[in-house]
């Protein structure tokens, strides 16, 4: 055969091509990009919209929740989330919706002022963050937006590659922070082991003001009967003499309403003091009416866990459907593997090196929108062009099934 001739497709590849073309001909419009709750999940918190009621506005300490003040957040909400966050109420700050906003502001405050262990604002020097990959694109966007250099470290199923992390933070004082999604991480579902968390809490860092940005976004977002628990990073860091190291973040975005939830920050007493000092010039207080309505609606930690069970009933079948289809269609294809998360909002699909972009393009041609290949890595560049993030929560189950079929066909075609 000369170089210009195109090899004929094998019968198996021909069959894949026909199935793909038939799928494409359906002219579907499906979307697996959005890590957001489906409307049915938002309906679970519909009662929030009629709370707290016209005459119910006095919280502990005769606090009128309608008025200014209370920068740290109502004590009732801080108590409610204390167990979940693993911090006493006095070490919690509750803000408005979006923990991402809190993370962003914490980075910016650190750049402008330094933190309580800094001798100078971070921005006075080159600053780098460790970024376990694959990871959450919006963490990387915060760094990119503010000129923070990103250093990739591999994320294993039990957390980041700690040999790499320990070596890097010990030798490089420009490394001021590290992004961590310790439970059901975005997008692989990885859960940090106790050993990894202890090493993060105890490791030597060249920068005395180094911080773990501990984004526990999926702290109660279980998909199985097993409510996975992880080690308490605040306690371990304190035990190892680094009480200020973790900045813990979480929110009720995927518990109640992403557009009207509560964001939370938990940290050492000194960090909380530092954060409140930074917030003081910015606001005369958060939306305490929303905090109060969350207290009325969720009631206690048990109320949160019950609500999460109802979320799970709605979304676990969607994850199961994707996995069932991938198992049936993709098992045994060399270089193709996917995660089976026990919680969180994503499945991570690995395809052979150099083919993720092609799979995403083929899926798009067939009517399925996927998160762009590369989004799981800093600077939107996956050096192996291998990882694809699948977000099954938002579409209806039937559409999730169709989309998973289409993705599987795109993978089969790209690897045929
Ligand atoms: C790891 C992680 N952190 C934070 C967020 C956003 O949180 P919030 O809605 O509280 O801003 C998400 C949303 O997908 C996420 O996956």
Coordinates of C-alpha atoms and ligand atoms in Angstrom, one line a residue:
X1 CA 0.0 0.0 0.0
X2 CA 1.5 3.4 -0.9
X3 CA 1.6 6.3 1.6
X4 CA -1.3 8.2 -0.1
X5 CA -3.7 5.3 0.1
X6 CA -6.0 5.3 3.1
X7 CA -6.3 2.0 4.9
X8 CA -9.8 0.6 4.7
X9 CA -11.6 0.5 7.9
X10 CA -11.7 -2.8 9.7
X11 CA -15.2 -4.4 9.8
X12 CA -15.4 -3.6 13.5
X13 CA -14.3 0.1 12.9
X14 CA -16.8 0.3 10.1
X15 CA -19.6 -0.8 12.4
X16 CA -18.6 1.8 15.0
X17 CA -18.6 4.5 12.3
X18 CA -22.1 3.4 11.2
X19 CA -23.4 3.4 14.8
X20 CA -21.9 6.9 15.3
X21 CA -23.4 8.2 12.1
X22 CA -26.8 6.8 13.1
X23 CA -26.5 8.5 16.5
X24 CA -25.5 11.8 14.8
X25 CA -28.4 11.6 12.4
X26 CA -30.8 11.8 15.4
X27 CA -29.8 15.5 15.6
X28 CA -29.9 15.5 19.5
X29 CA -28.9 18.4 21.7
X30 CA -27.4 17.1 24.9
X31 CA -25.2 18.7 27.5
X32 CA -22.9 17.0 30.0
X33 CA -20.9 20.1 30.9
X34 CA -22.8 21.5 33.8
X35 CA -21.9 20.5 37.3
X36 CA -25.2 21.9 38.6
X37 CA -28.2 20.5 40.4
X38 CA -31.2 19.5 38.3
X39 CA -34.4 21.5 38.8
X40 CA -35.9 18.5 40.7
X41 CA -33.0 19.0 43.2
X42 CA -33.7 22.7 43.6
X43 CA -37.4 21.8 44.2
X44 CA -36.2 20.0 47.4
X45 CA -35.4 23.4 48.9
X46 CA -38.5 25.2 47.6
X47 CA -39.7 25.7 51.2
X48 CA -36.8 28.1 51.8
X49 CA -38.6 30.6 49.6
X50 CA -41.4 31.0 52.1
X51 CA -39.2 31.1 55.2
X52 CA -38.5 32.5 57.7
X53 CA -42.0 34.0 57.7
X54 CA -43.1 37.6 58.3
X55 CA -42.8 37.7 62.1
X56 CA -39.8 35.3 62.6
X57 CA -36.7 37.5 62.5
X58 CA -35.1 37.5 66.0
X59 CA -32.1 35.2 66.4
X60 CA -30.0 34.5 69.5
X61 CA -28.8 37.6 71.4
X62 CA -31.9 39.5 70.3
X63 CA -30.3 39.8 66.8
X64 CA -32.7 41.3 64.3
X65 CA -31.7 39.3 61.2
X66 CA -33.1 42.0 59.0
X67 CA -30.6 44.5 60.1
X68 CA -26.9 45.3 59.5
X69 CA -24.2 43.5 61.5
X70 CA -23.1 40.1 62.5
X71 CA -20.0 39.8 60.2
X72 CA -19.2 36.3 61.3
X73 CA -22.6 35.0 60.6
X74 CA -25.4 33.9 63.0
X75 CA -24.3 31.6 65.8
X76 CA -27.2 29.3 64.9
X77 CA -25.8 28.6 61.4
X78 CA -22.3 28.2 62.7
X79 CA -23.5 25.7 65.2
X80 CA -25.5 23.9 62.6
X81 CA -22.4 23.4 60.4
X82 CA -19.8 23.0 63.1
X83 CA -19.8 19.2 62.9
X84 CA -19.8 19.1 59.1
X85 CA -16.9 21.6 58.9
X86 CA -15.0 20.0 61.8
X87 CA -14.6 23.3 63.6
X88 CA -16.1 24.9 66.7
X89 CA -18.6 27.7 65.9
X90 CA -16.2 30.4 67.0
X91 CA -13.8 29.3 64.2
X92 CA -16.4 29.6 61.4
X93 CA -17.4 32.6 59.3
X94 CA -20.6 32.4 57.2
X95 CA -20.9 34.5 54.2
X96 CA -23.3 34.9 51.3
X97 CA -23.7 32.5 48.5
X98 CA -20.6 31.1 46.6
X99 CA -17.6 29.6 48.4
X100 CA -15.8 30.3 45.2
X101 CA -16.2 34.0 45.9
X102 CA -14.8 33.5 49.4
X103 CA -11.8 31.6 48.0
X104 CA -11.2 34.3 45.4
X105 CA -11.3 37.0 48.1
X106 CA -9.1 35.1 50.4
X107 CA -6.5 34.8 47.6
X108 CA -6.9 38.5 46.8
X109 CA -6.6 39.6 50.5
X110 CA -3.5 37.5 50.8
X111 CA -2.0 39.1 47.7
X112 CA -2.8 42.5 48.9
X113 CA -2.1 42.2 52.6
X114 CA -0.5 38.8 53.3
X115 CA -2.0 36.5 55.9
X116 CA -1.5 36.4 59.6
X117 CA 1.9 34.7 59.2
X118 CA 3.2 36.8 56.4
X119 CA 5.9 39.4 56.7
X120 CA 4.8 41.0 53.4
X121 CA 1.9 40.9 51.0
X122 CA 2.1 37.9 48.7
X123 CA 2.1 40.1 45.7
X124 CA 5.5 41.6 46.6
X125 CA 7.1 38.5 45.2
X126 CA 6.6 35.7 42.7
X127 CA 3.8 33.5 44.0
X128 CA 3.0 29.9 43.1
X129 CA 0.2 27.4 44.0
X130 CA 0.3 23.7 43.8
X131 CA -2.5 22.3 41.7
X132 CA -3.3 18.7 41.9
X133 CA -4.5 17.5 38.5
X134 CA -7.0 16.7 37.3
X135 CA -8.7 19.5 39.2
X136 CA -11.3 22.2 39.3
X137 CA -11.0 24.7 36.5
X138 CA -12.3 27.6 38.5
X139 CA -9.5 27.2 41.1
X140 CA -7.1 27.5 38.2
X141 CA -8.9 30.5 36.8
X142 CA -8.5 32.4 40.1
X143 CA -4.7 31.8 39.9
X144 CA -4.5 32.8 36.3
X145 CA -6.6 35.9 36.9
X146 CA -4.2 37.1 39.6
X147 CA -0.9 36.1 38.1
X148 CA -0.2 33.1 40.5
X149 CA 2.0 30.5 38.9
X150 CA 0.5 27.1 38.9
X151 CA 2.6 24.0 39.5
X152 CA 0.9 20.7 38.7
X153 CA 1.1 17.7 41.0
X154 CA -0.5 14.3 40.2
X155 CA -3.8 13.5 42.0
X156 CA -4.0 9.8 42.9
X157 CA -7.1 8.0 44.1
X158 CA -6.0 8.7 47.7
X159 CA -5.1 12.4 47.2
X160 CA -2.1 14.3 45.8
X161 CA 1.3 12.6 45.2
X162 CA 2.7 13.5 48.6
X163 CA 6.3 12.8 47.7
X164 CA 6.1 15.4 45.0
X165 CA 4.2 17.9 47.2
X166 CA 6.6 17.5 50.2
X167 CA 9.7 18.0 48.0
X168 CA 8.2 21.1 46.2
X169 CA 7.0 22.9 49.3
X170 CA 10.2 22.2 51.2
X171 CA 12.4 23.7 48.6
X172 CA 10.4 26.6 47.1
X173 CA 9.4 29.5 49.3
X174 CA 7.3 31.0 46.4
X175 CA 4.8 28.2 46.9
X176 CA 2.3 30.0 49.1
X177 CA -0.8 27.8 48.6
X178 CA -2.2 24.6 47.4
X179 CA -5.7 23.8 46.1
X180 CA -7.3 20.7 47.7
X181 CA -10.7 19.2 47.2
X182 CA -10.3 16.5 49.8
X183 CA -13.6 14.6 49.4
X184 CA -15.2 13.4 46.2
X185 CA -12.9 15.7 44.3
X186 CA -13.8 17.5 41.1
X187 CA -13.6 15.7 38.7
X188 CA -12.2 12.3 39.7
X189 CA -14.1 11.7 43.0
X190 CA -10.8 11.1 44.8
X191 CA -11.0 11.0 48.6
X192 CA -7.8 12.0 50.5
X193 CA -6.7 9.3 52.8
X194 CA -5.9 9.9 56.5
X195 CA -2.2 9.4 55.7
X196 CA -2.2 12.0 53.0
X197 CA -4.1 14.5 55.1
X198 CA -1.6 14.0 58.0
X199 CA 1.3 14.5 55.6
X200 CA -0.3 17.8 54.3
X201 CA -0.9 18.9 57.9
X202 CA 2.7 18.1 59.1
X203 CA 4.9 18.7 56.1
X204 CA 7.7 21.3 56.2
X205 CA 7.1 24.3 54.0
X206 CA 9.7 26.8 53.0
X207 CA 7.1 29.6 53.1
X208 CA 6.0 30.2 56.7
X209 CA 2.7 31.6 55.5
X210 CA 1.8 28.7 53.3
X211 CA -1.9 27.8 53.2
X212 CA -3.9 24.8 52.2
X213 CA -7.0 26.0 50.3
X214 CA -9.2 23.2 51.6
X215 CA -12.3 23.3 49.4
X216 CA -14.6 20.8 51.0
X217 CA -17.3 21.5 48.5
X218 CA -18.7 17.9 48.5
X219 CA -18.5 17.3 52.3
X220 CA -21.9 15.7 52.5
X221 CA -22.6 14.9 48.9
X222 CA -22.6 11.1 49.1
X223 CA -23.7 8.8 46.2
X224 CA -23.6 5.6 48.1
X225 CA -24.7 4.2 51.5
X226 CA -21.2 4.8 52.7
X227 CA -21.0 8.4 54.1
X228 CA -17.3 8.7 53.6
X229 CA -15.5 10.7 56.3
X230 CA -12.1 12.1 56.1
X231 CA -9.5 13.2 58.7
X232 CA -9.9 16.6 60.3
X233 CA -7.3 18.8 58.7
X234 CA -7.7 21.6 61.2
X235 CA -7.1 19.3 64.2
X236 CA -4.2 17.6 62.5
X237 CA -2.5 20.8 61.4
X238 CA -2.8 22.1 65.0
X239 CA -1.4 18.9 66.4
X240 CA 1.6 19.2 64.1
X241 CA 2.3 22.8 65.1
X242 CA 0.7 24.4 62.0
X243 CA -2.7 25.6 63.3
X244 CA -3.0 28.3 60.7
X245 CA -2.2 26.2 57.7
X246 CA -5.7 25.2 56.5
X247 CA -8.3 27.6 55.2
X248 CA -11.4 25.4 55.0
X249 CA -14.2 26.3 52.6
X250 CA -17.6 24.9 51.9
X251 CA -21.1 26.0 51.0
X252 CA -24.7 25.0 50.7
X253 CA -24.7 25.5 47.0
X254 CA -25.4 21.9 46.3
X255 CA -27.3 21.3 49.5
X256 CA -30.0 24.0 49.1
X257 CA -29.8 26.6 46.3
X258 CA -26.6 27.5 44.4
X259 CA -28.0 30.9 43.6
X260 CA -29.1 31.6 47.2
X261 CA -27.0 29.5 49.5
X262 CA -24.4 30.1 52.2
X263 CA -20.7 30.0 51.9
X264 CA -18.5 29.0 54.8
X265 CA -15.0 29.5 56.0
X266 CA -13.4 27.6 58.9
X267 CA -9.9 28.0 60.2
X268 CA -7.8 28.7 63.3
X269 CA -8.7 31.5 65.7
X270 CA -5.9 33.7 64.2
X271 CA -7.1 33.1 60.7
X272 CA -10.7 33.9 61.6
X273 CA -9.5 37.1 63.2
X274 CA -7.5 37.9 60.1
X275 CA -10.5 37.1 57.8
X276 CA -12.9 39.3 59.9
X277 CA -10.5 42.2 59.7
X278 CA -10.4 41.8 55.9
X279 CA -14.2 41.6 55.7
X280 CA -14.8 44.6 57.9
X281 CA -14.0 47.3 55.3
X282 CA -15.9 45.3 52.7
X283 CA -19.3 44.8 54.3
X284 CA -21.5 45.8 57.3
X285 CA -22.7 42.2 57.4
X286 CA -23.9 39.2 55.4
X287 CA -27.4 38.3 54.4
X288 CA -28.6 37.1 57.8
X289 CA -32.2 36.6 56.6
X290 CA -30.9 33.9 54.3
X291 CA -28.9 32.4 57.1
X292 CA -31.9 32.4 59.3
X293 CA -34.1 30.8 56.7
X294 CA -31.4 28.1 56.3
X295 CA -31.5 27.5 60.1
X296 CA -35.3 27.1 60.0
X297 CA -35.2 24.9 56.9
X298 CA -32.3 22.6 57.7
X299 CA -32.8 22.6 61.5
X300 CA -29.7 20.6 62.4
X301 CA -27.0 18.4 61.0
X302 CA -29.5 15.5 60.7
X303 CA -31.7 17.8 58.6
X304 CA -28.8 18.4 56.2
X305 CA -28.0 14.7 55.9
X306 CA -31.7 13.8 55.3
X307 CA -31.8 16.4 52.5
X308 CA -28.6 15.0 51.0
X309 CA -30.2 11.6 50.9
X310 CA -33.0 13.1 48.9
X311 CA -30.5 14.6 46.5
X312 CA -28.8 11.3 46.2
X313 CA -32.0 9.5 45.3
X314 CA -32.3 11.9 42.3
X315 CA -28.7 11.9 41.1
X316 CA -27.3 8.5 41.9
X317 CA -29.3 6.8 39.1
X318 CA -27.8 9.2 36.7
X319 CA -24.3 8.3 37.7
X320 CA -25.2 4.6 37.7
X321 CA -26.6 5.0 34.1
X322 CA -23.4 6.5 32.8
X323 CA -21.3 3.8 34.5
X324 CA -23.5 1.1 33.2
X325 CA -23.1 2.4 29.6
X326 CA -19.4 2.9 29.9
X327 CA -19.0 -0.6 31.4
X328 CA -20.9 -2.1 28.5
X329 CA -19.3 -0.1 25.7
X330 CA -15.9 0.9 26.8
X331 CA -14.5 -2.0 28.9
X332 CA -11.3 -3.4 27.5
X333 CA -10.5 -0.5 25.2
X334 CA -6.7 0.1 25.8
X335 CA -6.0 3.4 27.5
X336 CA -9.7 4.0 28.4
X337 CA -10.8 4.2 32.0
X338 CA -13.2 6.1 34.2
X339 CA -13.8 6.8 37.8
X340 CA -16.6 5.4 40.0
X341 CA -17.1 8.2 42.5
X342 CA -18.7 7.6 45.8
X343 CA -19.9 11.1 45.9
X344 CA -19.6 14.6 44.4
X345 CA -20.8 15.7 41.0
X346 CA -18.5 14.2 38.4
X347 CA -17.1 11.2 36.6
X348 CA -13.6 11.5 35.1
X349 CA -13.1 9.7 31.8
X350 CA -9.6 9.0 30.6
X351 CA -9.0 8.2 26.9
X352 CA -5.8 7.3 25.2
X353 CA -3.1 10.0 25.3
X354 CA -3.6 12.6 22.6
X355 CA -7.3 11.8 21.9
X356 CA -9.4 13.8 24.5
X357 CA -9.8 16.8 22.2
X358 CA -10.9 14.5 19.3
X359 CA -13.4 12.7 21.5
X360 CA -14.9 16.0 22.7
X361 CA -15.1 17.2 19.1
X362 CA -16.7 14.0 17.9
X363 CA -19.2 14.2 20.7
X364 CA -20.0 17.7 19.8
X365 CA -20.6 16.7 16.2
X366 CA -23.0 14.1 17.4
X367 CA -24.9 16.7 19.5
X368 CA -23.3 16.3 22.9
X369 CA -21.6 19.2 24.6
X370 CA -18.8 18.1 26.9
X371 CA -16.5 20.2 29.1
X372 CA -13.6 21.2 26.8
X373 CA -10.6 18.9 27.0
X374 CA -7.9 20.6 29.1
X375 CA -10.3 22.3 31.5
X376 CA -9.2 19.9 34.2
X377 CA -5.6 21.3 34.1
X378 CA -4.0 24.7 34.7
X379 CA -3.9 27.0 31.7
X380 CA -6.5 24.7 30.1
X381 CA -3.7 22.5 28.9
X382 CA -3.8 18.8 29.7
X383 CA -0.3 17.8 28.6
X384 CA -1.5 14.3 27.9
X385 CA -4.7 15.4 26.2
X386 CA -6.4 12.5 28.0
X387 CA -8.9 13.6 30.7
X388 CA -12.6 14.4 30.1
X389 CA -14.9 15.6 32.8
X390 CA -18.5 14.1 32.7
X391 CA -21.2 16.0 34.7
X392 CA -24.3 13.8 34.8
X393 CA -26.5 15.7 37.4
X394 CA -28.3 18.3 35.4
X395 CA -30.0 16.6 32.4
X396 CA -33.0 14.3 32.9
X397 CA -32.1 10.6 33.3
X398 CA -33.2 9.7 29.8
X399 CA -30.9 12.4 28.3
X400 CA -28.0 11.3 30.5
X401 CA -28.4 7.8 29.1
X402 CA -28.5 9.1 25.5
X403 CA -25.5 11.4 26.1
X404 CA -23.5 8.6 27.7
X405 CA -24.2 6.4 24.7
X406 CA -23.0 9.1 22.4
X407 CA -19.9 9.8 24.4
X408 CA -19.1 6.0 24.3
X409 CA -19.5 6.0 20.5
X410 CA -17.2 9.0 20.2
X411 CA -14.6 7.2 22.3
X412 CA -15.0 4.0 20.2
X413 CA -14.7 5.9 17.0
X414 CA -11.6 7.9 18.2
X415 CA -9.9 4.7 19.3
X416 CA -11.1 2.5 16.4
Ligands
LIG1 C1 -14.7 21.8 44.0 C2 -15.7 22.9 43.9 N1 -15.5 24.0 44.7 C3 -16.4 25.0 44.6 C4 -17.5 25.0 43.7 C5 -18.4 26.2 43.7 O1 -18.9 26.4 45.0 P1 -19.8 27.6 45.3 O2 -21.1 27.4 44.6 O3 -19.9 27.5 46.8 O4 -19.2 28.8 44.8 C6 -17.6 23.9 42.9 C7 -18.7 23.9 41.9 O5 -18.8 23.1 41.0 C8 -16.7 22.9 42.9 O6 -16.8 21.8 42.2

